[in-house]
Amino acid sequence: ATTDADGDDKGGLLAKPTLRDAICCVLQNAGGRSLHYNEILEKIQAKKLYVFMRKDGSVCSSSDAMQTRIRYACRTTPSIARTAYGAYGIAKESLNGSNIQDAVRPSPLGDAISRVLEDQGGSLRVKEILGRTKKYVF
């Protein structure tokens, strides 16, 4: 049987950490400050939190490819918020006010569009919707 660092028996099944898990771990250890995706990559590699693999199963050594994967994971993870160009931190809450852990995939733009349409009480043209969403998103 396989055991983890605490000595708990995992029954031969150890969960392979995902890139999102590694990014969240790095950001939580950052003490509340946001990090640039280059810094996130450096910390993941230094702590060996994740191994970047290619589709053919070999280890990826391309810095550009690893950075691209980190940026994509940060953009698509609801619990991570972009704080500046290329910088990410742990999100406190989503725009719709739901709890991050309960949200499947909140979309700030989708929430803003819903608010605009609710405020209007009817249908609008796309240009009108986009013009009015700015007060909610930006």
PDB file of C-alpha atoms in Angstrom:
ATOM      1  CA  ALA A   1       0.000   0.000   0.000  1.00  0.00           C
ATOM      2  CA  THR A   2       1.096   3.552  -0.701  1.00  0.00           C
ATOM      3  CA  THR A   3       1.282   6.154   2.037  1.00  0.00           C
ATOM      4  CA  ASP A   4       1.558   9.906   1.848  1.00  0.00           C
ATOM      5  CA  ALA A   5       3.898  12.174   3.829  1.00  0.00           C
ATOM      6  CA  ASP A   6       1.607  11.968   6.888  1.00  0.00           C
ATOM      7  CA  GLY A   7       1.678   8.181   6.831  1.00  0.00           C
ATOM      8  CA  ASP A   8      -1.968   7.902   5.760  1.00  0.00           C
ATOM      9  CA  ASP A   9      -2.705   4.846   3.670  1.00  0.00           C
ATOM     10  CA  LYS A  10      -3.887   5.858   0.200  1.00  0.00           C
ATOM     11  CA  GLY A  11      -4.693   2.313  -0.876  1.00  0.00           C
ATOM     12  CA  GLY A  12      -2.277   2.493  -3.788  1.00  0.00           C
ATOM     13  CA  LEU A  13      -3.902   5.605  -5.223  1.00  0.00           C
ATOM     14  CA  LEU A  14      -1.975   8.862  -5.001  1.00  0.00           C
ATOM     15  CA  ALA A  15      -3.634  11.789  -6.698  1.00  0.00           C
ATOM     16  CA  LYS A  16      -1.445  13.397  -9.339  1.00  0.00           C
ATOM     17  CA  PRO A  17      -1.380  17.156  -8.670  1.00  0.00           C
ATOM     18  CA  THR A  18      -2.767  19.306 -11.458  1.00  0.00           C
ATOM     19  CA  LEU A  19      -1.226  22.496 -12.781  1.00  0.00           C
ATOM     20  CA  ARG A  20      -4.109  24.437 -11.220  1.00  0.00           C
ATOM     21  CA  ASP A  21      -3.328  22.872  -7.836  1.00  0.00           C
ATOM     22  CA  ALA A  22       0.321  23.891  -8.168  1.00  0.00           C
ATOM     23  CA  ILE A  23      -0.571  27.458  -9.170  1.00  0.00           C
ATOM     24  CA  CYS A  24      -3.037  27.817  -6.284  1.00  0.00           C
ATOM     25  CA  CYS A  25      -0.421  26.483  -3.854  1.00  0.00           C
ATOM     26  CA  VAL A  26       2.153  29.023  -5.074  1.00  0.00           C
ATOM     27  CA  LEU A  27      -0.327  31.924  -4.911  1.00  0.00           C
ATOM     28  CA  GLN A  28      -1.529  30.950  -1.427  1.00  0.00           C
ATOM     29  CA  ASN A  29       2.073  30.885  -0.219  1.00  0.00           C
ATOM     30  CA  ALA A  30       2.671  34.349  -1.719  1.00  0.00           C
ATOM     31  CA  GLY A  31       1.137  35.975   1.343  1.00  0.00           C
ATOM     32  CA  GLY A  32      -1.753  37.695  -0.404  1.00  0.00           C
ATOM     33  CA  ARG A  33       0.288  39.415  -3.080  1.00  0.00           C
ATOM     34  CA  SER A  34      -0.103  38.720  -6.774  1.00  0.00           C
ATOM     35  CA  LEU A  35       2.647  37.138  -8.838  1.00  0.00           C
ATOM     36  CA  HIS A  36       3.633  37.445 -12.486  1.00  0.00           C
ATOM     37  CA  TYR A  37       3.293  34.217 -14.451  1.00  0.00           C
ATOM     38  CA  ASN A  38       7.108  34.043 -14.750  1.00  0.00           C
ATOM     39  CA  GLU A  39       7.382  34.099 -10.946  1.00  0.00           C
ATOM     40  CA  ILE A  40       4.690  31.424 -10.677  1.00  0.00           C
ATOM     41  CA  LEU A  41       6.633  29.212 -13.090  1.00  0.00           C
ATOM     42  CA  GLU A  42       9.898  29.745 -11.188  1.00  0.00           C
ATOM     43  CA  LYS A  43       8.303  28.786  -7.871  1.00  0.00           C
ATOM     44  CA  ILE A  44       6.579  25.710  -9.336  1.00  0.00           C
ATOM     45  CA  GLN A  45       9.894  24.521 -10.782  1.00  0.00           C
ATOM     46  CA  ALA A  46      11.874  25.344  -7.619  1.00  0.00           C
ATOM     47  CA  LYS A  47       9.462  23.421  -5.388  1.00  0.00           C
ATOM     48  CA  LYS A  48       8.881  20.686  -8.007  1.00  0.00           C
ATOM     49  CA  LEU A  49       5.118  21.004  -7.618  1.00  0.00           C
ATOM     50  CA  TYR A  50       4.285  19.992 -11.185  1.00  0.00           C
ATOM     51  CA  VAL A  51       6.003  18.316 -14.126  1.00  0.00           C
ATOM     52  CA  PHE A  52       5.139  19.812 -17.507  1.00  0.00           C
ATOM     53  CA  MET A  53       4.619  17.022 -20.020  1.00  0.00           C
ATOM     54  CA  ARG A  54       4.200  17.073 -23.782  1.00  0.00           C
ATOM     55  CA  LYS A  55       1.435  15.157 -25.519  1.00  0.00           C
ATOM     56  CA  ASP A  56       3.900  12.394 -26.402  1.00  0.00           C
ATOM     57  CA  GLY A  57       4.701  11.870 -22.706  1.00  0.00           C
ATOM     58  CA  SER A  58       8.152  13.458 -22.692  1.00  0.00           C
ATOM     59  CA  VAL A  59       9.100  16.236 -20.298  1.00  0.00           C
ATOM     60  CA  CYS A  60       8.567  19.753 -21.672  1.00  0.00           C
ATOM     61  CA  SER A  61      11.578  22.049 -21.382  1.00  0.00           C
ATOM     62  CA  SER A  62      10.272  24.987 -23.432  1.00  0.00           C
ATOM     63  CA  SER A  63       9.912  27.988 -21.168  1.00  0.00           C
ATOM     64  CA  ASP A  64       7.443  29.622 -23.585  1.00  0.00           C
ATOM     65  CA  ALA A  65       5.199  26.545 -23.643  1.00  0.00           C
ATOM     66  CA  MET A  66       5.203  26.306 -19.836  1.00  0.00           C
ATOM     67  CA  GLN A  67       4.387  30.015 -19.459  1.00  0.00           C
ATOM     68  CA  THR A  68       1.536  29.685 -21.962  1.00  0.00           C
ATOM     69  CA  ARG A  69       0.058  26.793 -19.995  1.00  0.00           C
ATOM     70  CA  ILE A  70       0.310  28.764 -16.741  1.00  0.00           C
ATOM     71  CA  ARG A  71      -1.404  31.805 -18.283  1.00  0.00           C
ATOM     72  CA  TYR A  72      -4.201  29.620 -19.687  1.00  0.00           C
ATOM     73  CA  ALA A  73      -4.707  27.824 -16.365  1.00  0.00           C
ATOM     74  CA  CYS A  74      -4.826  31.160 -14.505  1.00  0.00           C
ATOM     75  CA  ARG A  75      -7.369  32.625 -16.945  1.00  0.00           C
ATOM     76  CA  THR A  76      -9.672  29.599 -16.745  1.00  0.00           C
ATOM     77  CA  THR A  77      -9.560  28.941 -12.999  1.00  0.00           C
ATOM     78  CA  PRO A  78     -12.411  30.682 -11.118  1.00  0.00           C
ATOM     79  CA  SER A  79     -10.433  30.964  -7.891  1.00  0.00           C
ATOM     80  CA  ILE A  80      -7.612  32.896  -9.591  1.00  0.00           C
ATOM     81  CA  ALA A  81      -8.010  36.548 -10.573  1.00  0.00           C
ATOM     82  CA  ARG A  82      -5.903  38.642 -12.913  1.00  0.00           C
ATOM     83  CA  THR A  83      -4.638  41.615 -10.911  1.00  0.00           C
ATOM     84  CA  ALA A  84      -2.510  43.299 -13.588  1.00  0.00           C
ATOM     85  CA  TYR A  85      -1.165  42.463 -17.032  1.00  0.00           C
ATOM     86  CA  GLY A  86       0.426  39.021 -16.612  1.00  0.00           C
ATOM     87  CA  ALA A  87      -0.064  39.009 -12.825  1.00  0.00           C
ATOM     88  CA  TYR A  88      -2.442  36.763 -10.909  1.00  0.00           C
ATOM     89  CA  GLY A  89      -3.618  36.305  -7.331  1.00  0.00           C
ATOM     90  CA  ILE A  90      -6.179  34.336  -5.357  1.00  0.00           C
ATOM     91  CA  ALA A  91      -9.674  35.726  -6.020  1.00  0.00           C
ATOM     92  CA  LYS A  92     -11.620  36.834  -2.978  1.00  0.00           C
ATOM     93  CA  GLU A  93     -15.029  36.404  -4.645  1.00  0.00           C
ATOM     94  CA  SER A  94     -16.505  36.317  -8.101  1.00  0.00           C
ATOM     95  CA  LEU A  95     -18.428  39.227  -9.614  1.00  0.00           C
ATOM     96  CA  ASN A  96     -21.791  37.545  -9.059  1.00  0.00           C
ATOM     97  CA  GLY A  97     -21.070  37.324  -5.309  1.00  0.00           C
ATOM     98  CA  SER A  98     -21.186  33.536  -5.141  1.00  0.00           C
ATOM     99  CA  ASN A  99     -18.725  31.549  -3.122  1.00  0.00           C
ATOM    100  CA  ILE A 100     -15.694  30.643  -5.294  1.00  0.00           C
ATOM    101  CA  GLN A 101     -15.656  27.029  -4.138  1.00  0.00           C
ATOM    102  CA  ASP A 102     -19.309  26.593  -5.142  1.00  0.00           C
ATOM    103  CA  ALA A 103     -18.967  28.285  -8.518  1.00  0.00           C
ATOM    104  CA  VAL A 104     -18.408  26.000 -11.446  1.00  0.00           C
ATOM    105  CA  ARG A 105     -17.051  28.602 -13.842  1.00  0.00           C
ATOM    106  CA  PRO A 106     -18.176  32.162 -13.139  1.00  0.00           C
ATOM    107  CA  SER A 107     -17.876  34.628 -15.981  1.00  0.00           C
ATOM    108  CA  PRO A 108     -17.606  38.301 -15.012  1.00  0.00           C
ATOM    109  CA  LEU A 109     -18.689  39.340 -18.505  1.00  0.00           C
ATOM    110  CA  GLY A 110     -21.640  36.934 -18.436  1.00  0.00           C
ATOM    111  CA  ASP A 111     -22.677  38.286 -15.048  1.00  0.00           C
ATOM    112  CA  ALA A 112     -22.441  41.859 -16.322  1.00  0.00           C
ATOM    113  CA  ILE A 113     -24.542  41.043 -19.394  1.00  0.00           C
ATOM    114  CA  SER A 114     -27.174  39.416 -17.170  1.00  0.00           C
ATOM    115  CA  ARG A 115     -27.264  42.510 -14.946  1.00  0.00           C
ATOM    116  CA  VAL A 116     -27.650  44.832 -17.948  1.00  0.00           C
ATOM    117  CA  LEU A 117     -30.517  42.788 -19.358  1.00  0.00           C
ATOM    118  CA  GLU A 118     -32.227  42.577 -15.954  1.00  0.00           C
ATOM    119  CA  ASP A 119     -31.889  46.348 -15.485  1.00  0.00           C
ATOM    120  CA  GLN A 120     -33.306  46.971 -18.962  1.00  0.00           C
ATOM    121  CA  GLY A 121     -36.163  44.536 -18.481  1.00  0.00           C
ATOM    122  CA  GLY A 122     -36.077  43.530 -22.130  1.00  0.00           C
ATOM    123  CA  SER A 123     -33.897  42.871 -25.112  1.00  0.00           C
ATOM    124  CA  LEU A 124     -31.076  45.069 -26.387  1.00  0.00           C
ATOM    125  CA  ARG A 125     -28.774  45.073 -29.377  1.00  0.00           C
ATOM    126  CA  VAL A 126     -25.272  43.684 -28.902  1.00  0.00           C
ATOM    127  CA  LYS A 127     -23.621  47.130 -29.160  1.00  0.00           C
ATOM    128  CA  GLU A 128     -25.974  48.512 -26.510  1.00  0.00           C
ATOM    129  CA  ILE A 129     -25.268  45.586 -24.176  1.00  0.00           C
ATOM    130  CA  LEU A 130     -21.501  45.928 -24.551  1.00  0.00           C
ATOM    131  CA  GLY A 131     -21.701  49.678 -24.008  1.00  0.00           C
ATOM    132  CA  ARG A 132     -23.624  49.222 -20.761  1.00  0.00           C
ATOM    133  CA  THR A 133     -21.512  46.347 -19.387  1.00  0.00           C
ATOM    134  CA  LYS A 134     -18.508  48.615 -18.948  1.00  0.00           C
ATOM    135  CA  LYS A 135     -19.879  50.006 -15.689  1.00  0.00           C
ATOM    136  CA  TYR A 136     -20.046  46.455 -14.271  1.00  0.00           C
ATOM    137  CA  VAL A 137     -16.829  44.936 -15.627  1.00  0.00           C
ATOM    138  CA  PHE A 138     -14.271  47.687 -16.073  1.00  0.00           C
TER     139      PHE A 138
END
